Short mmCIF file of C-alpha atoms in Angstrom, two decimals:
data_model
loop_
_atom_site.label_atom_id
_atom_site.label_comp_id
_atom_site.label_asym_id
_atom_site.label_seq_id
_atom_site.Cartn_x
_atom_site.Cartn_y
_atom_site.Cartn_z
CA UNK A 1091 -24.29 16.30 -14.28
CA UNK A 1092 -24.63 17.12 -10.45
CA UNK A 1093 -20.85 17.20 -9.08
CA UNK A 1094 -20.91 17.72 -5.11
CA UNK A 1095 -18.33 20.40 -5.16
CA UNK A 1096 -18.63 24.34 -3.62
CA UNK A 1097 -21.20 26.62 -5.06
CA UNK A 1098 -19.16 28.94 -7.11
CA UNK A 1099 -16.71 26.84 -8.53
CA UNK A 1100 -20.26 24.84 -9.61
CA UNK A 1101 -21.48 28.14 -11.29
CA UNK A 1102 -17.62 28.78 -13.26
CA UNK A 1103 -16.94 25.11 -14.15
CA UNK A 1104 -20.58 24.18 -15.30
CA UNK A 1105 -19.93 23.45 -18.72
CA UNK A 1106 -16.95 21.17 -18.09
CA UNK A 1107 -19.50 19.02 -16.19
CA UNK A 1108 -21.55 18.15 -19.55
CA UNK A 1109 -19.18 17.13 -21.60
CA UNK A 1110 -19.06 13.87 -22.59
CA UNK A 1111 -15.20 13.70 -21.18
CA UNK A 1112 -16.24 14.23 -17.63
CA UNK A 1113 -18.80 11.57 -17.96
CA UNK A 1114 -16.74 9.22 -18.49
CA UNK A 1115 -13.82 10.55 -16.08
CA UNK A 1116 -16.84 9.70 -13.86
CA UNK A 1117 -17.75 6.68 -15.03
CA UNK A 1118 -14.30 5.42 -14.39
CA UNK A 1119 -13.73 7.07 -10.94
CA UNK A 1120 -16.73 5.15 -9.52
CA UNK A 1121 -15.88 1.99 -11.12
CA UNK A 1122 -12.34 2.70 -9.96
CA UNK A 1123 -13.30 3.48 -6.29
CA UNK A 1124 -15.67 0.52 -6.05
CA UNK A 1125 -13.21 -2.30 -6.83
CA UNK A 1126 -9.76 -0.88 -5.80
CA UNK A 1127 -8.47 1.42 -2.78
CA UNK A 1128 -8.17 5.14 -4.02
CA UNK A 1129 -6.93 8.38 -2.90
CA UNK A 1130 -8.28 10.73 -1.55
CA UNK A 1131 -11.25 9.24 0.09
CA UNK A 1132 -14.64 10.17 -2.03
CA UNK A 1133 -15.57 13.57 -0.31
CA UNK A 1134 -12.27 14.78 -0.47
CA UNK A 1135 -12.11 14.80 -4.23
CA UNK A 1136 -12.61 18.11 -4.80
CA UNK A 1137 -11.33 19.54 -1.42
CA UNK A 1138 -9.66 22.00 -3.12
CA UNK A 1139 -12.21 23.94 -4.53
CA UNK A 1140 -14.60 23.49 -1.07
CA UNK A 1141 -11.26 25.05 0.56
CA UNK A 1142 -11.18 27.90 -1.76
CA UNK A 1143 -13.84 28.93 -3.21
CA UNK A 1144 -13.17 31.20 -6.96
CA UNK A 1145 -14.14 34.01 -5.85
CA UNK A 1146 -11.13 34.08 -3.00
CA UNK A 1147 -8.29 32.67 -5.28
CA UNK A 1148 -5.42 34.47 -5.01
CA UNK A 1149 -3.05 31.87 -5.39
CA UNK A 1150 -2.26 28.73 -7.56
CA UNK A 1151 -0.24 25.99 -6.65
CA UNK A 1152 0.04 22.68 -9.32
CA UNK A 1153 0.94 19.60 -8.37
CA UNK A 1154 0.51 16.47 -9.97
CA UNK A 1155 -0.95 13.33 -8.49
CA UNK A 1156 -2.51 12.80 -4.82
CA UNK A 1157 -0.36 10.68 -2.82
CA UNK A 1158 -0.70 7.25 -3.63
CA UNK A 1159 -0.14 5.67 0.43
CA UNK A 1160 -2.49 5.43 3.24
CA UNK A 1161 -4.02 7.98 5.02
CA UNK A 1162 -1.55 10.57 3.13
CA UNK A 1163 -3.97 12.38 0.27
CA UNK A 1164 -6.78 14.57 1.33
CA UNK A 1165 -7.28 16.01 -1.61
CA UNK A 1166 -5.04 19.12 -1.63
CA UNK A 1167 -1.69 19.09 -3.54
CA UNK A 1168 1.26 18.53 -1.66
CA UNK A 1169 -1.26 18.40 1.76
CA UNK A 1170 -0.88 15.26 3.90
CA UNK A 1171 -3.72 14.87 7.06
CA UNK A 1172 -2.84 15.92 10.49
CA UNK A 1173 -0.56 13.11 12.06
CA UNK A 1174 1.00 11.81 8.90
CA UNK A 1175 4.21 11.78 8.59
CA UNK A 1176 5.48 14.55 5.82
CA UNK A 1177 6.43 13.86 2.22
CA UNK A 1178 10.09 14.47 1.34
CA UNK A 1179 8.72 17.54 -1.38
CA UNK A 1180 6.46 18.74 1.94
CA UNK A 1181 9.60 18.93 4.25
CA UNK A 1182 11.55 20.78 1.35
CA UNK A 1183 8.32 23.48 1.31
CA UNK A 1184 8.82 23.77 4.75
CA UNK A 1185 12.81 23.83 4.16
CA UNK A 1186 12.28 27.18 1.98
CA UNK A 1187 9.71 28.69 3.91
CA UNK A 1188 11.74 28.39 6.97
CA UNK A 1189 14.64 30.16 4.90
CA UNK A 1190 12.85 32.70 3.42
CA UNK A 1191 10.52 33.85 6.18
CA UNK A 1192 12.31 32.54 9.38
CA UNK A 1193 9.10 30.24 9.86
CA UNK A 1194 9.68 27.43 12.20
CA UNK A 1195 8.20 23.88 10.53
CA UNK A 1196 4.69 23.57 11.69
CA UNK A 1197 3.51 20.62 13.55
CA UNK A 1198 1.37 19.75 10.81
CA UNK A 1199 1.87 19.04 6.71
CA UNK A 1200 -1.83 19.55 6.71
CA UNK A 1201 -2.60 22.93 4.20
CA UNK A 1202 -6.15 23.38 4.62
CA UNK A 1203 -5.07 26.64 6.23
CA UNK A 1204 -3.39 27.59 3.43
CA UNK A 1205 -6.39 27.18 1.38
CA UNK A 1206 -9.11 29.14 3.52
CA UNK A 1207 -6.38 32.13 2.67
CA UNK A 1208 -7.31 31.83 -0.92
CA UNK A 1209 -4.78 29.52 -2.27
CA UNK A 1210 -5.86 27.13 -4.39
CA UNK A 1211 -3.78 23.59 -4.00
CA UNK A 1212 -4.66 21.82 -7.68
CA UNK A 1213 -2.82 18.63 -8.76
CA UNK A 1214 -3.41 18.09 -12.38
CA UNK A 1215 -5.13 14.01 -11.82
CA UNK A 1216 -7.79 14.48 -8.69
CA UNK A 1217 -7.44 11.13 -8.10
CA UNK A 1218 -5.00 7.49 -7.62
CA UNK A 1219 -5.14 3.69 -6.88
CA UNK A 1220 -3.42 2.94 -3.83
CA UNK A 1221 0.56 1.95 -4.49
CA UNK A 1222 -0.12 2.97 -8.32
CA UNK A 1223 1.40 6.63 -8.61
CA UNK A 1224 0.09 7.93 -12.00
CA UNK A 1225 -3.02 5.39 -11.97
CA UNK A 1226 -5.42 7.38 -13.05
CA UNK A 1227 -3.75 9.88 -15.26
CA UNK A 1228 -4.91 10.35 -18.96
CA UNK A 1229 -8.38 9.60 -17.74
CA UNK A 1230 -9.84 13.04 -18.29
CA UNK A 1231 -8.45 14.79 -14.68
CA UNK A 1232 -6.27 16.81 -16.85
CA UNK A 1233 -8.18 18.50 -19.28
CA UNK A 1234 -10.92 19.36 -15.94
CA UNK A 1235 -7.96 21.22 -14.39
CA UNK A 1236 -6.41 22.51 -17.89
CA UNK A 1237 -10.11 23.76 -17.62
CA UNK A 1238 -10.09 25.27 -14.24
CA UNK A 1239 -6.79 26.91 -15.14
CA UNK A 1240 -8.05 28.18 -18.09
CA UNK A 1241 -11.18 30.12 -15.76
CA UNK A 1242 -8.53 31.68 -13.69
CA UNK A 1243 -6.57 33.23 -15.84
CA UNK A 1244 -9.90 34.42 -17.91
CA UNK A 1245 -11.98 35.64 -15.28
CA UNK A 1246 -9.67 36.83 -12.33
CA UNK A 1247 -6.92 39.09 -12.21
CA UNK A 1248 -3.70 39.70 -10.40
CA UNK A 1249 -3.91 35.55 -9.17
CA UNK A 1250 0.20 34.47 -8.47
CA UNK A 1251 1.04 30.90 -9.91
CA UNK A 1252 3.64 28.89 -8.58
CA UNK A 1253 5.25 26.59 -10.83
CA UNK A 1254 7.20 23.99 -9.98
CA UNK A 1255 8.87 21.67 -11.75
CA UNK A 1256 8.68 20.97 -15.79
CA UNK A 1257 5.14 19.57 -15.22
CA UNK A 1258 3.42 22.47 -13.39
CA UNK A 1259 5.34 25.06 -15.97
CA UNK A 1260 4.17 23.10 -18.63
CA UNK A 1261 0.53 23.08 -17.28
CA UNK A 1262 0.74 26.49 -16.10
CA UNK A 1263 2.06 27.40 -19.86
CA UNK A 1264 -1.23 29.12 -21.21
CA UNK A 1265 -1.58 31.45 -18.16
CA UNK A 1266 -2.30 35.15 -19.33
CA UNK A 1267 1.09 36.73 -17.82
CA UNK A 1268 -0.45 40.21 -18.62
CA UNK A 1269 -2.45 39.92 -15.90
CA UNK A 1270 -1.17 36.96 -13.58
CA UNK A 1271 1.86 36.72 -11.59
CA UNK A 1272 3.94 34.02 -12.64
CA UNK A 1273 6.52 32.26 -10.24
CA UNK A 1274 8.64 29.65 -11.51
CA UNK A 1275 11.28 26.89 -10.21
CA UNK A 1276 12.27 23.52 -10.04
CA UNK A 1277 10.37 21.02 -7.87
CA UNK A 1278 10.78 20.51 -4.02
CA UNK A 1279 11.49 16.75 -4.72
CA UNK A 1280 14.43 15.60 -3.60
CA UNK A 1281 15.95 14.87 -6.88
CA UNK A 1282 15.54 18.30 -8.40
CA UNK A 1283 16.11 20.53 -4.51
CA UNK A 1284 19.21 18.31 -3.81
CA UNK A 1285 20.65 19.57 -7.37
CA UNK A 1286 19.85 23.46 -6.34
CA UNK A 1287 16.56 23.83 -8.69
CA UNK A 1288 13.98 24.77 -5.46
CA UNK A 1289 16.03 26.08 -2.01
CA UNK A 1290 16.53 29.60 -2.26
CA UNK A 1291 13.69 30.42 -4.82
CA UNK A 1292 11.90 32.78 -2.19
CA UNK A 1293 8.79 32.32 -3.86
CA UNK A 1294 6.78 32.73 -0.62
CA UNK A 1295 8.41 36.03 0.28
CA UNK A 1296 7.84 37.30 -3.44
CA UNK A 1297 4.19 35.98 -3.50
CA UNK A 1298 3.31 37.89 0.02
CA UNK A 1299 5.05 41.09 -1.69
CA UNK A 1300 2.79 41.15 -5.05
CA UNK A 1301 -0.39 40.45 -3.30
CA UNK A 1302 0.63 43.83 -0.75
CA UNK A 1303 1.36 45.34 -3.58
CA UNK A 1304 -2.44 44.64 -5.22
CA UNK A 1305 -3.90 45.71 -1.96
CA UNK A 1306 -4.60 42.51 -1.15
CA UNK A 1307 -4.51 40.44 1.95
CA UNK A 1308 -0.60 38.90 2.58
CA UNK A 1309 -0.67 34.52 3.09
CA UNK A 1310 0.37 33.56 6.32
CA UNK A 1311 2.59 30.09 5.61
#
């Protein structure tokens, strides 16, 4: 099947794309996107992987469903476009970063330029109906990114996952932690930062640290 996503991730995930799952995960994203408002818009499906190509992972971040409002999802997790107003979980990033690095809250929640640094911003379901959180889950989104998970920790080394939350630890669970750096803590919702699961985690200070470490290029957050 020809997917419209970036050239290497093509060449890694080119198997995924023939099996008879995907088909139909694709067969029910068009039918989806042709009779109901969805999120992200169409091109912006697979903006993660055009933002970072494999070759220039260095980091993973899981989230779980694009937001679900207008205007908000352009297909990066947590990521909302410049001008939109920023998610409560978005403003609690920020909240941590600002802690841990003395980083003032950019003017944006847009993360593309987290991305071109080589961090790759994968929720688990690619795709939602407007107002309908969890729309399109159990549709086939999550065995394409248990897939792309799988690639990382096969074919790269040294790649620091951030896991938030029980869903990202539990999709993150099968990472080789022989070679990968693994970075866990509650999520930056509300609900789980307000009970002291996410502030003070430092997990942006201790990802910049094991990529100098690896001799590799620091993220600037």
């Amino acid at each position: 099947m020809n997917i419209n996503i970036e050239p290497s991730w093509e060449k890694v995930l080119d198997s995924e794309f023939d099996k008879p799952y995907f088909k139909n995960l694709i067969d029910f994203v068009k039918e989806e996107y042709k009779n109901h408002v969805c999120y992200p818009p169409g091109k912006q499906i697979f903006a993660a992987f055009d933002h970072c190509p494999f070759n220039k992972v260095e980091v993973v971040i899981i989230g779980q469903d694009p937001y679900h409002g207008p205007k908000q999802a352009n297909g990066l997790c947590f990521s909302v476009n410049d001008g939109i107003p920023m998610p409560p979980s978005l403003v609690n990033i920020f909240r941590e970063i600002e802690q841990d690095l003395g980083k003032s809250f950019p003017p944006t929640g847009n993360l593309e330029r987290w991305a071109e640094q080589g961090v790759l911003l994968l929720n688990a379901t690619l795709t939602v109906r407007q107002g309908q959180a969890g729309s399109h889950q159990g549709k086939g989104w999550e065995t394409f990114t248990d897939a792309v998970i799988q690639k990382i920790s096969d074919e790269k080394e040294n790649v620091v996952f951030l896991l938030w939350g029980g869903f990202a630890k539990k999709k993150g669970a099968r990472v080789d932690k022989s070679k990968h750096h693994v970075l866990e803590s509650g999520h930056p919702s509300p609900l789980s930062a307000n009970k002291g699961h996410w502030f003070g985690n430092k997990h942006f200070s201790k990802t910049n640290e094991f990529l100098a470490k690896n001799g590799k290029k620091t993220i600037v957050w």
